[in-house]
Amino acid sequence: RFEGAVTASSVVYLCFLAKAIAALPFSMNDEPLFVIFHINRIISLRASTLPETLQTFLARLDAEAEETSDVPEADLHQGVHVSLAACVMLALKRHLKERYELTDARSQAYTPCEALKPGEGFRSDGREGELDLSWVDP
């Protein structure tokens, strides 16, 4: 799903998925950690080049604006949609870490191929809070 272009409709779909994942009744520590692991992976693969891409586009936009009044906005829209998708994923990650009381160190140390260590308890703050994505308006 994240291999091609990100559009406004895929951002709406991603918001739906994020809310659905946030509402899941996780019962083991490795379940939210698995989600966080994959969010980190997607962010590092897709969003790591985003600042440079947007800076390049803005520099090109300035150069083309001086020459002509017609400037294609498709690249800018793509960059904005990728930025929104990254923000939604980071909001989900923050929500899961807060709800299940997961530290940065624990999240970074997790690898899906390792089994849970014995005695590693499952903690939840007990809140049934909903993931707030009201700021997203694609």
Tab-separated table of N, CA, C and O in Angstrom:
chain	number	residue	atom	x	y	z
A	1	ARG	N	0.821	-1.201	0.000
A	1	ARG	CA	0.000	0.000	0.000
A	1	ARG	C	0.861	1.260	0.000
A	1	ARG	O	0.454	2.282	-0.504
A	2	PHE	N	2.046	1.206	0.568
A	2	PHE	CA	2.883	2.396	0.664
A	2	PHE	C	3.946	2.438	-0.425
A	2	PHE	O	4.854	3.232	-0.359
A	3	GLU	N	3.810	1.573	-1.429
A	3	GLU	CA	4.808	1.524	-2.481
A	3	GLU	C	4.590	2.613	-3.526
A	3	GLU	O	5.516	3.121	-4.095
A	4	GLY	N	3.344	2.955	-3.815
A	4	GLY	CA	3.055	3.926	-4.857
A	4	GLY	C	2.846	5.319	-4.309
A	4	GLY	O	3.279	5.661	-3.217
A	5	ALA	N	2.167	6.111	-5.108
A	5	ALA	CA	1.896	7.491	-4.720
A	5	ALA	C	0.857	7.545	-3.606
A	5	ALA	O	-0.047	6.719	-3.539
A	6	VAL	N	1.025	8.519	-2.734
A	6	VAL	CA	0.073	8.731	-1.653
A	6	VAL	C	-0.871	9.845	-2.101
A	6	VAL	O	-0.429	10.905	-2.529
A	7	THR	N	-2.176	9.593	-2.022
A	7	THR	CA	-3.168	10.574	-2.441
A	7	THR	C	-4.037	10.965	-1.261
A	7	THR	O	-3.925	10.395	-0.179
A	8	ALA	N	-4.924	11.925	-1.496
A	8	ALA	CA	-5.822	12.364	-0.423
A	8	ALA	C	-6.705	11.217	0.050
A	8	ALA	O	-6.959	11.068	1.244
A	9	SER	N	-7.164	10.385	-0.883
A	9	SER	CA	-8.017	9.259	-0.484
A	9	SER	C	-7.245	8.237	0.334
A	9	SER	O	-7.800	7.623	1.244
A	10	SER	N	-5.954	8.054	0.050
A	10	SER	CA	-5.183	7.111	0.856
A	10	SER	C	-4.893	7.675	2.240
A	10	SER	O	-4.736	6.911	3.191
A	11	VAL	N	-4.841	8.995	2.390
A	11	VAL	CA	-4.672	9.601	3.716
A	11	VAL	C	-5.938	9.372	4.540
A	11	VAL	O	-5.862	9.041	5.726
A	12	VAL	N	-7.093	9.509	3.927
A	12	VAL	CA	-8.355	9.239	4.629
A	12	VAL	C	-8.410	7.771	5.039
A	12	VAL	O	-8.789	7.450	6.171
A	13	TYR	N	-8.008	6.881	4.151
A	13	TYR	CA	-7.972	5.450	4.454
A	13	TYR	C	-6.986	5.167	5.586
A	13	TYR	O	-7.264	4.369	6.487
A	14	LEU	N	-5.852	5.833	5.563
A	14	LEU	CA	-4.859	5.659	6.617
A	14	LEU	C	-5.401	6.137	7.965
A	14	LEU	O	-5.142	5.513	8.994
A	15	CYS	N	-6.169	7.225	7.978
A	15	CYS	CA	-6.809	7.692	9.219
A	15	CYS	C	-7.774	6.632	9.745
A	15	CYS	O	-7.810	6.359	10.957
A	16	PHE	N	-8.547	6.041	8.859
A	16	PHE	CA	-9.462	4.971	9.253
A	16	PHE	C	-8.694	3.801	9.861
A	16	PHE	O	-9.059	3.277	10.915
A	17	LEU	N	-7.622	3.385	9.190
A	17	LEU	CA	-6.821	2.270	9.690
A	17	LEU	C	-6.180	2.598	11.042
A	17	LEU	O	-6.149	1.752	11.939
A	18	ALA	N	-5.679	3.812	11.195
A	18	ALA	CA	-5.042	4.213	12.452
A	18	ALA	C	-6.041	4.170	13.603
A	18	ALA	O	-5.723	3.677	14.696
A	19	LYS	N	-7.253	4.658	13.360
A	19	LYS	CA	-8.277	4.618	14.411
A	19	LYS	C	-8.671	3.178	14.736
A	19	LYS	O	-8.902	2.838	15.900
A	20	ALA	N	-8.751	2.339	13.719
A	20	ALA	CA	-9.097	0.936	13.951
A	20	ALA	C	-7.998	0.232	14.747
A	20	ALA	O	-8.288	-0.520	15.685
A	21	ILE	N	-6.748	0.483	14.407
A	21	ILE	CA	-5.637	-0.137	15.134
A	21	ILE	C	-5.588	0.373	16.568
A	21	ILE	O	-5.362	-0.398	17.503
A	22	ALA	N	-5.826	1.665	16.760
A	22	ALA	CA	-5.805	2.236	18.109
A	22	ALA	C	-6.905	1.655	18.983
A	22	ALA	O	-6.759	1.588	20.206
A	23	ALA	N	-7.994	1.220	18.380
A	23	ALA	CA	-9.125	0.679	19.139
A	23	ALA	C	-9.006	-0.818	19.410
A	23	ALA	O	-9.806	-1.364	20.164
A	24	LEU	N	-8.020	-1.470	18.836
A	24	LEU	CA	-7.865	-2.916	19.052
A	24	LEU	C	-7.552	-3.205	20.519
A	24	LEU	O	-6.783	-2.477	21.145
A	25	PRO	N	-8.128	-4.284	21.044
A	25	PRO	CA	-7.864	-4.643	22.454
A	25	PRO	C	-6.605	-5.506	22.572
A	25	PRO	O	-6.680	-6.725	22.733
A	26	PHE	N	-5.444	-4.893	22.481
A	26	PHE	CA	-4.192	-5.638	22.590
A	26	PHE	C	-4.102	-6.298	23.953
A	26	PHE	O	-4.462	-5.703	24.965
A	27	SER	N	-3.609	-7.534	23.976
A	27	SER	CA	-3.539	-8.264	25.240
A	27	SER	C	-2.119	-8.682	25.611
A	27	SER	O	-1.906	-9.231	26.679
A	28	MET	N	-1.155	-8.426	24.733
A	28	MET	CA	0.238	-8.754	25.016
A	28	MET	C	1.104	-7.574	24.601
A	28	MET	O	0.765	-6.850	23.660
A	29	ASN	N	2.238	-7.385	25.289
A	29	ASN	CA	3.125	-6.259	24.999
A	29	ASN	C	3.640	-6.265	23.572
A	29	ASN	O	3.853	-5.207	22.987
A	30	ASP	N	3.864	-7.441	23.013
A	30	ASP	CA	4.452	-7.462	21.684
A	30	ASP	C	3.472	-7.051	20.590
A	30	ASP	O	3.890	-6.734	19.484
A	31	GLU	N	2.200	-7.002	20.866
A	31	GLU	CA	1.233	-6.590	19.841
A	31	GLU	C	1.364	-5.102	19.502
A	31	GLU	O	1.551	-4.764	18.324
A	32	PRO	N	1.278	-4.181	20.482
A	32	PRO	CA	1.497	-2.781	20.103
A	32	PRO	C	2.934	-2.525	19.674
A	32	PRO	O	3.188	-1.670	18.818
A	33	LEU	N	3.885	-3.267	20.227
A	33	LEU	CA	5.282	-3.105	19.817
A	33	LEU	C	5.472	-3.512	18.354
A	33	LEU	O	6.265	-2.899	17.633
A	34	PHE	N	4.742	-4.519	17.905
A	34	PHE	CA	4.798	-4.949	16.513
A	34	PHE	C	4.309	-3.823	15.594
A	34	PHE	O	4.916	-3.541	14.561
A	35	VAL	N	3.228	-3.172	15.987
A	35	VAL	CA	2.696	-2.044	15.200
A	35	VAL	C	3.713	-0.902	15.182
A	35	VAL	O	4.003	-0.326	14.127
A	36	ILE	N	4.274	-0.574	16.339
A	36	ILE	CA	5.253	0.509	16.433
A	36	ILE	C	6.494	0.182	15.604
A	36	ILE	O	7.038	1.057	14.918
A	37	PHE	N	6.930	-1.067	15.636
A	37	PHE	CA	8.086	-1.498	14.840
A	37	PHE	C	7.848	-1.205	13.354
A	37	PHE	O	8.709	-0.670	12.663
A	38	HIS	N	6.674	-1.548	12.869
A	38	HIS	CA	6.386	-1.338	11.447
A	38	HIS	C	6.154	0.124	11.107
A	38	HIS	O	6.494	0.561	10.000
A	39	ILE	N	5.610	0.893	12.028
A	39	ILE	CA	5.492	2.341	11.797
A	39	ILE	C	6.885	2.937	11.652
A	39	ILE	O	7.139	3.731	10.738
A	40	ASN	N	7.793	2.573	12.549
A	40	ASN	CA	9.170	3.071	12.464
A	40	ASN	C	9.807	2.700	11.133
A	40	ASN	O	10.515	3.508	10.521
A	41	ARG	N	9.554	1.490	10.691
A	41	ARG	CA	10.118	1.011	9.426
A	41	ARG	C	9.575	1.817	8.238
A	41	ARG	O	10.331	2.254	7.371
A	42	ILE	N	8.267	2.025	8.215
A	42	ILE	CA	7.658	2.783	7.120
A	42	ILE	C	8.147	4.221	7.123
A	42	ILE	O	8.484	4.783	6.075
A	43	ILE	N	8.208	4.827	8.309
A	43	ILE	CA	8.671	6.213	8.406
A	43	ILE	C	10.114	6.321	7.928
A	43	ILE	O	10.461	7.244	7.186
A	44	SER	N	10.960	5.390	8.328
A	44	SER	CA	12.363	5.474	7.920
A	44	SER	C	12.530	5.252	6.419
A	44	SER	O	13.413	5.841	5.804
A	45	LEU	N	11.672	4.421	5.818
A	45	LEU	CA	11.782	4.168	4.383
A	45	LEU	C	11.157	5.260	3.529
A	45	LEU	O	11.707	5.648	2.502
A	46	ARG	N	10.003	5.747	3.934
A	46	ARG	CA	9.263	6.694	3.094
A	46	ARG	C	9.467	8.151	3.456
A	46	ARG	O	9.522	9.007	2.577
A	47	ALA	N	9.538	8.461	4.730
A	47	ALA	CA	9.549	9.865	5.133
A	47	ALA	C	10.947	10.423	5.367
A	47	ALA	O	11.094	11.619	5.579
A	48	SER	N	11.957	9.590	5.303
A	48	SER	CA	13.308	10.077	5.583
A	48	SER	C	13.791	11.080	4.539
A	48	SER	O	14.550	11.989	4.854
A	49	THR	N	13.347	10.942	3.313
A	49	THR	CA	13.776	11.860	2.253
A	49	THR	C	12.789	13.006	2.030
A	49	THR	O	13.013	13.849	1.176
A	50	LEU	N	11.728	13.031	2.806
A	50	LEU	CA	10.681	14.030	2.601
A	50	LEU	C	11.165	15.472	2.737
A	50	LEU	O	10.859	16.302	1.874
A	51	PRO	N	11.938	15.841	3.767
A	51	PRO	CA	12.383	17.242	3.862
A	51	PRO	C	13.198	17.685	2.644
A	51	PRO	O	12.975	18.783	2.124
A	52	GLU	N	14.108	16.835	2.173
A	52	GLU	CA	14.916	17.199	1.011
A	52	GLU	C	14.047	17.316	-0.238
A	52	GLU	O	14.242	18.205	-1.061
A	53	THR	N	13.081	16.414	-0.378
A	53	THR	CA	12.186	16.450	-1.535
A	53	THR	C	11.384	17.744	-1.562
A	53	THR	O	11.268	18.387	-2.610
A	54	LEU	N	10.840	18.138	-0.416
A	54	LEU	CA	10.058	19.374	-0.362
A	54	LEU	C	10.940	20.599	-0.582
A	54	LEU	O	10.525	21.553	-1.253
A	55	GLN	N	12.154	20.598	-0.047
A	55	GLN	CA	13.061	21.731	-0.269
A	55	GLN	C	13.430	21.847	-1.738
A	55	GLN	O	13.468	22.950	-2.297
A	56	THR	N	13.685	20.723	-2.387
A	56	THR	CA	13.999	20.721	-3.812
A	56	THR	C	12.818	21.255	-4.610
A	56	THR	O	12.990	22.068	-5.525
A	57	PHE	N	11.606	20.810	-4.258
A	57	PHE	CA	10.423	21.275	-4.968
A	57	PHE	C	10.235	22.783	-4.780
A	57	PHE	O	9.953	23.497	-5.742
A	58	LEU	N	10.401	23.268	-3.554
A	58	LEU	CA	10.226	24.702	-3.303
A	58	LEU	C	11.276	25.530	-4.031
A	58	LEU	O	10.969	26.611	-4.549
A	59	ALA	N	12.510	25.042	-4.119
A	59	ALA	CA	13.547	25.747	-4.871
A	59	ALA	C	13.180	25.787	-6.350
A	59	ALA	O	13.330	26.828	-7.011
A	60	ARG	N	12.703	24.652	-6.873
A	60	ARG	CA	12.280	24.603	-8.277
A	60	ARG	C	11.069	25.493	-8.514
A	60	ARG	O	10.963	26.159	-9.530
A	61	LEU	N	10.172	25.539	-7.534
A	61	LEU	CA	8.982	26.387	-7.625
A	61	LEU	C	9.373	27.856	-7.715
A	61	LEU	O	8.831	28.596	-8.539
A	62	ASP	N	10.332	28.262	-6.903
A	62	ASP	CA	10.806	29.652	-6.951
A	62	ASP	C	11.432	29.971	-8.291
A	62	ASP	O	11.178	31.033	-8.873
A	63	ALA	N	12.244	29.053	-8.821
A	63	ALA	CA	12.898	29.274	-10.104
A	63	ALA	C	11.883	29.341	-11.239
A	63	ALA	O	11.983	30.198	-12.116
A	64	GLU	N	10.888	28.460	-11.227
A	64	GLU	CA	9.881	28.448	-12.279
A	64	GLU	C	8.917	29.618	-12.145
A	64	GLU	O	8.405	30.117	-13.143
A	65	ALA	N	8.673	30.074	-10.943
A	65	ALA	CA	7.753	31.194	-10.737
A	65	ALA	C	8.325	32.469	-11.337
A	65	ALA	O	7.580	33.329	-11.807
A	66	GLU	N	9.648	32.587	-11.334
A	66	GLU	CA	10.277	33.762	-11.940
A	66	GLU	C	10.169	33.719	-13.455
A	66	GLU	O	10.065	34.752	-14.106
A	67	GLU	N	10.182	32.497	-14.025
A	67	GLU	CA	10.143	32.356	-15.474
A	67	GLU	C	8.720	32.387	-16.023
A	67	GLU	O	8.447	33.062	-16.994
A	68	THR	N	7.822	31.611	-15.429
A	68	THR	CA	6.444	31.533	-15.915
A	68	THR	C	5.489	31.554	-14.729
A	68	THR	O	5.874	31.383	-13.581
A	69	SER	N	4.230	31.726	-15.044
A	69	SER	CA	3.211	31.701	-13.981
A	69	SER	C	2.611	30.307	-13.814
A	69	SER	O	1.895	30.061	-12.859
A	70	ASP	N	2.877	29.400	-14.758
A	70	ASP	CA	2.369	28.033	-14.674
A	70	ASP	C	3.379	27.141	-13.966
A	70	ASP	O	4.465	26.897	-14.485
A	71	VAL	N	3.003	26.666	-12.777
A	71	VAL	CA	3.872	25.786	-12.010
A	71	VAL	C	3.071	24.540	-11.653
A	71	VAL	O	2.004	24.643	-11.055
A	72	PRO	N	3.565	23.347	-12.031
A	72	PRO	CA	2.830	22.126	-11.682
A	72	PRO	C	2.845	21.906	-10.169
A	72	PRO	O	3.876	22.046	-9.515
A	73	GLU	N	1.680	21.576	-9.640
A	73	GLU	CA	1.562	21.403	-8.195
A	73	GLU	C	1.466	19.935	-7.781
A	73	GLU	O	1.330	19.648	-6.600
A	74	ALA	N	1.563	19.016	-8.726
A	74	ALA	CA	1.425	17.595	-8.408
A	74	ALA	C	2.487	17.132	-7.414
A	74	ALA	O	2.189	16.385	-6.483
A	75	ASP	N	3.730	17.597	-7.601
A	75	ASP	CA	4.805	17.197	-6.680
A	75	ASP	C	4.550	17.734	-5.278
A	75	ASP	O	4.793	17.044	-4.286
A	76	LEU	N	4.066	18.952	-5.198
A	76	LEU	CA	3.778	19.542	-3.888
A	76	LEU	C	2.647	18.792	-3.199
A	76	LEU	O	2.742	18.472	-2.005
A	77	HIS	N	1.599	18.462	-3.938
A	77	HIS	CA	0.484	17.707	-3.368
A	77	HIS	C	0.954	16.341	-2.877
A	77	HIS	O	0.558	15.896	-1.800
A	78	GLN	N	1.802	15.688	-3.654
A	78	GLN	CA	2.338	14.388	-3.251
A	78	GLN	C	3.135	14.524	-1.960
A	78	GLN	O	2.985	13.724	-1.038
A	79	GLY	N	3.967	15.557	-1.866
A	79	GLY	CA	4.751	15.774	-0.660
A	79	GLY	C	3.887	16.055	0.554
A	79	GLY	O	4.148	15.555	1.654
A	80	VAL	N	2.834	16.837	0.357
A	80	VAL	CA	1.921	17.142	1.459
A	80	VAL	C	1.189	15.886	1.912
A	80	VAL	O	1.044	15.643	3.115
A	81	HIS	N	0.750	15.059	0.986
A	81	HIS	CA	0.045	13.828	1.347
A	81	HIS	C	0.972	12.842	2.064
A	81	HIS	O	0.553	12.192	3.028
A	82	VAL	N	2.211	12.751	1.626
A	82	VAL	CA	3.174	11.887	2.321
A	82	VAL	C	3.420	12.428	3.729
A	82	VAL	O	3.506	11.671	4.692
A	83	SER	N	3.515	13.757	3.861
A	83	SER	CA	3.696	14.372	5.183
A	83	SER	C	2.516	14.073	6.099
A	83	SER	O	2.707	13.743	7.275
A	84	LEU	N	1.308	14.191	5.572
A	84	LEU	CA	0.121	13.879	6.368
A	84	LEU	C	0.097	12.417	6.784
A	84	LEU	O	-0.224	12.091	7.933
A	85	ALA	N	0.448	11.531	5.866
A	85	ALA	CA	0.481	10.101	6.191
A	85	ALA	C	1.501	9.822	7.292
A	85	ALA	O	1.225	9.071	8.229
A	86	ALA	N	2.658	10.452	7.207
A	86	ALA	CA	3.681	10.274	8.239
A	86	ALA	C	3.189	10.800	9.584
A	86	ALA	O	3.404	10.166	10.623
A	87	CYS	N	2.507	11.933	9.577
A	87	CYS	CA	1.978	12.504	10.820
A	87	CYS	C	0.922	11.593	11.448
A	87	CYS	O	0.886	11.427	12.668
A	88	VAL	N	0.069	11.011	10.624
A	88	VAL	CA	-0.952	10.097	11.145
A	88	VAL	C	-0.292	8.876	11.777
A	88	VAL	O	-0.672	8.447	12.871
A	89	MET	N	0.723	8.334	11.104
A	89	MET	CA	1.413	7.166	11.662
A	89	MET	C	2.140	7.512	12.960
A	89	MET	O	2.126	6.736	13.914
A	90	LEU	N	2.740	8.692	13.019
A	90	LEU	CA	3.425	9.101	14.246
A	90	LEU	C	2.436	9.361	15.379
A	90	LEU	O	2.732	9.089	16.547
A	91	ALA	N	1.257	9.872	15.041
A	91	ALA	CA	0.217	10.064	16.069
A	91	ALA	C	-0.244	8.724	16.617
A	91	ALA	O	-0.449	8.579	17.831
A	92	LEU	N	-0.402	7.730	15.750
A	92	LEU	CA	-0.770	6.385	16.198
A	92	LEU	C	0.321	5.800	17.082
A	92	LEU	O	0.039	5.219	18.136
A	93	LYS	N	1.560	5.972	16.690
A	93	LYS	CA	2.683	5.470	17.479
A	93	LYS	C	2.680	6.105	18.873
A	93	LYS	O	2.812	5.413	19.878
A	94	ARG	N	2.520	7.425	18.943
A	94	ARG	CA	2.483	8.116	20.237
A	94	ARG	C	1.322	7.620	21.087
A	94	ARG	O	1.467	7.366	22.282
A	95	HIS	N	0.164	7.445	20.470
A	95	HIS	CA	-1.018	6.964	21.176
A	95	HIS	C	-0.767	5.581	21.777
A	95	HIS	O	-1.092	5.344	22.952
A	96	LEU	N	-0.203	4.677	20.994
A	96	LEU	CA	0.065	3.321	21.490
A	96	LEU	C	1.095	3.332	22.609
A	96	LEU	O	0.958	2.618	23.603
A	97	LYS	N	2.137	4.155	22.468
A	97	LYS	CA	3.164	4.217	23.502
A	97	LYS	C	2.604	4.761	24.810
A	97	LYS	O	2.951	4.272	25.886
A	98	GLU	N	1.734	5.756	24.721
A	98	GLU	CA	1.134	6.319	25.934
A	98	GLU	C	0.140	5.349	26.560
A	98	GLU	O	0.128	5.148	27.764
A	99	ARG	N	-0.694	4.751	25.740
A	99	ARG	CA	-1.746	3.874	26.255
A	99	ARG	C	-1.177	2.607	26.897
A	99	ARG	O	-1.696	2.129	27.903
A	100	TYR	N	-0.119	2.063	26.316
A	100	TYR	CA	0.454	0.821	26.825
A	100	TYR	C	1.752	1.048	27.602
A	100	TYR	O	2.482	0.108	27.880
A	101	GLU	N	2.017	2.307	27.949
A	101	GLU	CA	3.150	2.686	28.787
A	101	GLU	C	4.460	2.088	28.283
A	101	GLU	O	5.221	1.478	29.030
A	102	LEU	N	4.728	2.272	26.998
A	102	LEU	CA	5.940	1.757	26.372
A	102	LEU	C	6.977	2.876	26.276
A	102	LEU	O	6.661	3.982	25.854
A	103	THR	N	8.192	2.577	26.662
A	103	THR	CA	9.263	3.566	26.600
A	103	THR	C	9.922	3.545	25.227
A	103	THR	O	9.780	2.575	24.463
A	104	ASP	N	10.676	4.609	24.940
A	104	ASP	CA	11.417	4.654	23.682
A	104	ASP	C	12.429	3.518	23.611
A	104	ASP	O	12.586	2.883	22.567
A	105	ALA	N	13.103	3.272	24.736
A	105	ALA	CA	14.107	2.212	24.763
A	105	ALA	C	13.477	0.849	24.474
A	105	ALA	O	14.028	0.043	23.721
A	106	ARG	N	12.320	0.596	25.058
A	106	ARG	CA	11.636	-0.690	24.844
A	106	ARG	C	11.178	-0.810	23.392
A	106	ARG	O	11.292	-1.876	22.787
A	107	SER	N	10.688	0.278	22.830
A	107	SER	CA	10.235	0.264	21.440
A	107	SER	C	11.403	0.025	20.482
A	107	SER	O	11.265	-0.702	19.505
A	108	GLN	N	12.539	0.650	20.753
A	108	GLN	CA	13.696	0.500	19.872
A	108	GLN	C	14.346	-0.867	20.019
A	108	GLN	O	14.925	-1.381	19.063
A	109	ALA	N	14.267	-1.463	21.202
A	109	ALA	CA	14.895	-2.763	21.433
A	109	ALA	C	14.067	-3.918	20.873
A	109	ALA	O	14.591	-5.022	20.694
A	110	TYR	N	12.811	-3.674	20.563
A	110	TYR	CA	11.921	-4.738	20.100
A	110	TYR	C	12.267	-5.166	18.680
A	110	TYR	O	12.490	-4.351	17.794
A	111	THR	N	12.316	-6.469	18.468
A	111	THR	CA	12.405	-7.046	17.126
A	111	THR	C	11.359	-8.155	17.044
A	111	THR	O	11.219	-8.947	17.977
A	112	PRO	N	10.608	-8.209	15.966
A	112	PRO	CA	9.509	-9.171	15.865
A	112	PRO	C	9.937	-10.630	15.917
A	112	PRO	O	9.150	-11.488	16.292
A	113	CYS	N	11.173	-10.921	15.561
A	113	CYS	CA	11.598	-12.323	15.525
A	113	CYS	C	11.957	-12.865	16.910
A	113	CYS	O	12.063	-14.076	17.077
A	114	GLU	N	12.123	-11.995	17.897
A	114	GLU	CA	12.445	-12.451	19.247
A	114	GLU	C	11.174	-12.684	20.047
A	114	GLU	O	10.233	-11.909	19.966
A	115	ALA	N	11.188	-13.739	20.847
A	115	ALA	CA	10.046	-14.030	21.713
A	115	ALA	C	10.066	-13.085	22.910
A	115	ALA	O	11.109	-12.532	23.266
A	116	LEU	N	8.900	-12.895	23.523
A	116	LEU	CA	8.835	-12.083	24.734
A	116	LEU	C	9.652	-12.740	25.836
A	116	LEU	O	9.660	-13.958	25.974
A	117	LYS	N	10.314	-11.914	26.600
A	117	LYS	CA	11.108	-12.434	27.712
A	117	LYS	C	10.180	-12.857	28.835
A	117	LYS	O	9.169	-12.208	29.100
A	118	PRO	N	10.504	-13.955	29.533
A	118	PRO	CA	9.661	-14.379	30.648
A	118	PRO	C	9.615	-13.292	31.728
A	118	PRO	O	10.602	-12.635	32.002
A	119	GLY	N	8.452	-13.115	32.292
A	119	GLY	CA	8.275	-12.120	33.353
A	119	GLY	C	8.009	-10.728	32.837
A	119	GLY	O	7.856	-9.794	33.611
A	120	GLU	N	7.978	-10.572	31.535
A	120	GLU	CA	7.718	-9.263	30.971
A	120	GLU	C	6.213	-9.047	30.964
A	120	GLU	O	5.480	-9.673	30.211
A	121	GLY	N	5.756	-8.195	31.830
A	121	GLY	CA	4.322	-8.003	32.006
A	121	GLY	C	3.707	-7.087	30.969
A	121	GLY	O	4.392	-6.324	30.302
A	122	PHE	N	2.428	-7.183	30.890
A	122	PHE	CA	1.665	-6.328	29.985
A	122	PHE	C	1.059	-5.207	30.795
A	122	PHE	O	0.415	-5.440	31.804
A	123	ARG	N	1.293	-3.985	30.357
A	123	ARG	CA	0.754	-2.845	31.073
A	123	ARG	C	-0.077	-1.995	30.128
A	123	ARG	O	0.290	-1.762	28.991
A	124	SER	N	-1.174	-1.554	30.642
A	124	SER	CA	-2.023	-0.617	29.928
A	124	SER	C	-2.473	0.417	30.939
A	124	SER	O	-2.671	0.097	32.105
A	125	ASP	N	-2.610	1.642	30.488
A	125	ASP	CA	-3.019	2.672	31.434
A	125	ASP	C	-4.507	2.595	31.755
A	125	ASP	O	-5.008	3.354	32.552
A	126	GLY	N	-5.207	1.665	31.116
A	126	GLY	CA	-6.613	1.434	31.426
A	126	GLY	C	-7.571	2.386	30.746
A	126	GLY	O	-8.772	2.197	30.786
A	127	ARG	N	-7.045	3.415	30.119
A	127	ARG	CA	-7.921	4.354	29.418
A	127	ARG	C	-8.386	3.751	28.106
A	127	ARG	O	-7.656	3.047	27.444
A	128	GLU	N	-9.579	4.041	27.775
A	128	GLU	CA	-10.123	3.602	26.491
A	128	GLU	C	-10.167	4.788	25.538
A	128	GLU	O	-11.081	4.932	24.755
A	129	GLY	N	-9.193	5.676	25.636
A	129	GLY	CA	-9.164	6.891	24.833
A	129	GLY	C	-9.089	6.605	23.351
A	129	GLY	O	-8.450	5.662	22.913
A	130	GLU	N	-9.731	7.450	22.605
A	130	GLU	CA	-9.752	7.319	21.157
A	130	GLU	C	-8.612	8.129	20.558
A	130	GLU	O	-8.244	9.177	21.071
A	131	LEU	N	-8.050	7.646	19.484
A	131	LEU	CA	-7.003	8.357	18.770
A	131	LEU	C	-7.609	9.594	18.131
A	131	LEU	O	-8.563	9.504	17.354
A	132	ASP	N	-7.090	10.767	18.470
A	132	ASP	CA	-7.621	12.022	17.957
A	132	ASP	C	-6.899	12.402	16.667
A	132	ASP	O	-5.732	12.767	16.683
A	133	LEU	N	-7.595	12.281	15.557
A	133	LEU	CA	-7.069	12.700	14.270
A	133	LEU	C	-7.910	13.829	13.666
A	133	LEU	O	-7.997	13.974	12.461
A	134	SER	N	-8.507	14.619	14.539
A	134	SER	CA	-9.385	15.691	14.078
A	134	SER	C	-8.615	16.758	13.303
A	134	SER	O	-9.209	17.517	12.529
A	135	TRP	N	-7.311	16.839	13.476
A	135	TRP	CA	-6.494	17.823	12.797
A	135	TRP	C	-6.247	17.469	11.343
A	135	TRP	O	-5.762	18.296	10.572
A	136	VAL	N	-6.572	16.235	10.936
A	136	VAL	CA	-6.370	15.819	9.547
A	136	VAL	C	-7.607	16.180	8.741
A	136	VAL	O	-8.700	15.750	9.053
A	137	ASP	N	-7.411	16.966	7.723
A	137	ASP	CA	-8.524	17.350	6.854
A	137	ASP	C	-8.040	17.301	5.410
A	137	ASP	O	-7.735	18.314	4.804
A	138	PRO	N	-7.922	16.061	4.867
A	138	PRO	CA	-7.405	15.957	3.496
A	138	PRO	C	-8.408	16.458	2.557
A	138	PRO	O	-8.644	16.883	1.687
